[in-house]
Amino acid sequence: MTADDRPGAGIVWSRVEEGFYVASARGAFLGYIDREADGTYWAYNGRSRPVGRFPGLVAAMAAVTHAYTQATAAAAPEIELRQVRDAFPGSGVLS
């Protein structure tokens, strides 16, 4: 298995706020995850349709990734890591 064959390669997860995560690949929105009060995670695809409820974050991320790859049947893009600069220096937001 090469790096490009790994499930989820090229997908970037961002924590928007505590318990809410969104996935993208090369600027395309793939789906999101929302943590419930009971600690479980609801995963949704890029059209905001439920993918399932999961006991852990990693399982929910895998489900969104799987839903994306199944929907597109495309080869997974390569992994890209970038550091994002603080858009509002001095705003009190830690980066």
Rosetta silent file (secondary structure, phi, psi, omega in degrees, C-alpha in Angstrom):
SEQUENCE: MTADDRPGAGIVWSRVEEGFYVASARGAFLGYIDREADGTYWAYNGRSRPVGRFPGLVAAMAAVTHAYTQATAAAAPEIELRQVRDAFPGSGVLS
SCORE:     score description
SCORE:     0.000 S_00000001
   1 L     0.000  125.383  177.713    0.000    0.000    0.000 S_00000001
   2 L   -91.116  171.358 -178.880    1.477    3.358   -1.008 S_00000001
   3 H   -58.793  -35.496 -179.441    0.790    6.681    0.694 S_00000001
   4 H   -74.382  -16.408 -179.370   -1.806    7.552   -1.974 S_00000001
   5 H   -86.860  -10.614 -176.418   -3.667    4.270   -1.367 S_00000001
   6 L   -69.538  138.225  175.367   -4.350    4.959    2.299 S_00000001
   7 L   -60.209  131.871  177.603   -7.957    5.694    3.220 S_00000001
   8 L    87.725   -0.513  179.173   -8.329    9.390    3.903 S_00000001
   9 L   -60.967  131.380  179.237   -5.129   10.491    2.185 S_00000001
  10 L    88.779   -6.125  179.919   -5.465   14.147    1.148 S_00000001
  11 L   -92.545  130.471 -179.707   -8.423   14.843    3.412 S_00000001
  12 E  -107.894  127.127  176.243   -7.992   17.715    5.859 S_00000001
  13 E  -103.447  133.959  178.217  -10.044   17.808    9.052 S_00000001
  14 E  -123.476  133.501  174.066  -10.625   21.143   10.787 S_00000001
  15 E   -88.182  110.824 -178.157  -12.096   21.649   14.234 S_00000001
  16 E   -75.857  -43.564  174.041  -14.457   24.582   13.776 S_00000001
  17 E  -154.989  173.551 -178.169  -15.415   24.624   17.430 S_00000001
  18 L   -55.539  119.998  177.100  -15.400   22.158   20.298 S_00000001
  19 L    84.667    4.434  179.881  -17.153   19.001   19.085 S_00000001
  20 E  -130.807  121.078 -174.664  -17.692   20.157   15.478 S_00000001
  21 E  -127.522  143.105  176.036  -15.359   19.061   12.673 S_00000001
  22 E  -124.637  149.355 -179.730  -15.432   19.572    8.905 S_00000001
  23 E  -116.498  142.492  175.578  -13.569   17.690    6.187 S_00000001
  24 E  -144.647  160.398  174.569  -12.248   19.003    2.897 S_00000001
  25 E  -144.329  116.998 -178.852   -9.967   17.862    0.106 S_00000001
  26 L    52.645   40.897  176.540   -8.408   20.381   -2.269 S_00000001
  27 L    85.158   -5.383  179.394  -11.032   22.950   -1.301 S_00000001
  28 E   -92.271  133.108  178.137  -14.024   20.639   -1.757 S_00000001
  29 E   -74.661  127.251 -177.172  -16.365   20.162    1.215 S_00000001
  30 E  -105.513  -31.111 -177.783  -16.667   16.456    2.074 S_00000001
  31 E   158.690 -174.099 -178.758  -18.799   16.383    5.215 S_00000001
  32 E  -151.124  167.925 -179.899  -18.831   17.086    8.906 S_00000001
  33 E  -132.377  137.753  179.606  -19.066   15.563   12.371 S_00000001
  34 E  -127.995  124.369  178.297  -21.030   16.841   15.344 S_00000001
  35 E   -81.878  132.359  178.710  -20.498   15.558   18.902 S_00000001
  36 L   -86.943  167.188 -179.489  -23.681   14.954   20.854 S_00000001
  37 L   -61.394  -29.063 -179.548  -24.215   15.667   24.557 S_00000001
  38 L   -82.921    2.089  176.879  -23.884   11.947   25.339 S_00000001
  39 L    92.718   -3.816  176.417  -20.385   11.891   23.803 S_00000001
  40 L   -83.881  168.272 -176.944  -21.277   10.083   20.577 S_00000001
  41 E  -123.815  128.775  172.919  -20.563   11.531   17.146 S_00000001
  42 E   -96.530  128.730  178.511  -22.972   12.008   14.252 S_00000001
  43 E  -107.215  140.258 -178.833  -21.255   11.956   10.857 S_00000001
  44 E  -129.837  146.413  178.286  -22.748   13.661    7.783 S_00000001
  45 E   -81.988 -174.023 -177.448  -21.737   13.564    4.132 S_00000001
  46 L   -67.630  -10.250  176.476  -21.146   16.584    1.881 S_00000001
  47 L  -108.220   17.923  178.766  -24.888   16.963    1.340 S_00000001
  48 L    61.404   27.890  175.022  -25.618   17.017    5.089 S_00000001
  49 L   -95.360  136.307 -178.557  -27.154   13.559    4.981 S_00000001
  50 E   -60.802  135.669  174.585  -26.420   11.367    8.015 S_00000001
  51 E   -97.753  -32.000  178.804  -23.753    8.731    7.510 S_00000001
  52 E   157.876  173.004  178.229  -24.176    7.281   10.997 S_00000001
  53 E  -111.883  135.521 -172.167  -23.693    7.629   14.725 S_00000001
  54 E  -134.335  148.894 -179.727  -20.379    6.513   16.217 S_00000001
  55 L   -75.541  -19.547 -177.927  -18.919    6.072   19.698 S_00000001
  56 L  -135.814  157.928 -177.546  -15.605    7.720   18.746 S_00000001
  57 H   -65.388  -42.935 -177.403  -14.315   10.559   16.613 S_00000001
  58 H   -62.463  -41.179  178.056  -11.919    8.436   14.548 S_00000001
  59 H   -63.912  -39.228  178.435  -14.701    6.034   13.535 S_00000001
  60 H   -66.144  -41.294  177.628  -16.880    8.984   12.509 S_00000001
  61 H   -62.213  -42.517  179.144  -14.020   10.473   10.464 S_00000001
  62 H   -62.514  -37.782 -179.813  -13.490    7.131    8.739 S_00000001
  63 H   -66.982  -41.173  177.621  -17.204    6.962    7.886 S_00000001
  64 H   -65.295  -43.231  177.985  -17.198   10.434    6.298 S_00000001
  65 H   -60.150  -45.894  179.957  -14.046    9.533    4.369 S_00000001
  66 H   -62.716  -43.358  179.271  -15.597    6.267    3.204 S_00000001
  67 H   -61.150  -40.441  178.880  -18.814    8.007    2.148 S_00000001
  68 H   -64.990  -49.160 -177.795  -16.784   10.511    0.132 S_00000001
  69 H   -65.366  -34.232  177.212  -14.647    7.899   -1.611 S_00000001
  70 H   -69.082  -38.905 -178.047  -17.720    5.790   -2.384 S_00000001
  71 H   -70.340  -35.753 -176.532  -19.603    8.797   -3.763 S_00000001
  72 H   -95.864  -25.471 -176.027  -16.764    9.954   -5.970 S_00000001
  73 L    49.120   32.728 -179.599  -15.110    6.598   -6.743 S_00000001
  74 L  -104.263  159.610  174.136  -12.016    8.698   -7.341 S_00000001
  75 L   -66.401  141.640 -179.562   -8.465    8.072   -6.289 S_00000001
  76 L   -67.201  135.396  177.628   -7.679    9.688   -2.963 S_00000001
  77 L   -70.312  163.081 -179.419   -5.721   12.948   -3.291 S_00000001
  78 L   -71.725  157.898  179.375   -2.285   13.268   -1.706 S_00000001
  79 L   -75.522  134.546  178.188   -1.843   14.486    1.853 S_00000001
  80 L  -134.241  124.803  178.156   -1.036   18.184    2.147 S_00000001
  81 L  -111.212  130.973  178.054   -0.155   19.910    5.400 S_00000001
  82 L  -138.067  146.355  174.327   -0.175   23.700    5.647 S_00000001
  83 L   -93.250  130.138 -179.165    0.095   26.129    8.520 S_00000001
  84 L   -98.437  128.015 -179.938   -2.661   28.712    8.544 S_00000001
  85 L   -77.724  154.838  176.539   -1.716   32.197    9.704 S_00000001
  86 L   -66.920  118.253 -177.577   -3.864   34.138   12.139 S_00000001
  87 L   -70.238  -24.305 -177.606   -6.189   36.214    9.947 S_00000001
  88 L  -129.195   79.396 -179.365   -6.696   38.776   12.714 S_00000001
  89 L   -55.237  137.960  178.711   -3.418   39.336   14.593 S_00000001
  90 L    80.181    7.686 -177.453   -3.973   40.503   18.132 S_00000001
  91 L   -79.610   -7.670 -178.657   -7.579   39.299   18.170 S_00000001
  92 L    90.409    0.219  178.092   -6.930   37.062   21.152 S_00000001
  93 L   -88.326  127.287  179.423   -7.420   33.910   19.090 S_00000001
  94 L   -80.925  139.806  176.778   -4.620   31.409   19.631 S_00000001
  95 L  -123.881    0.000    0.000   -3.139   29.828   16.538 S_00000001
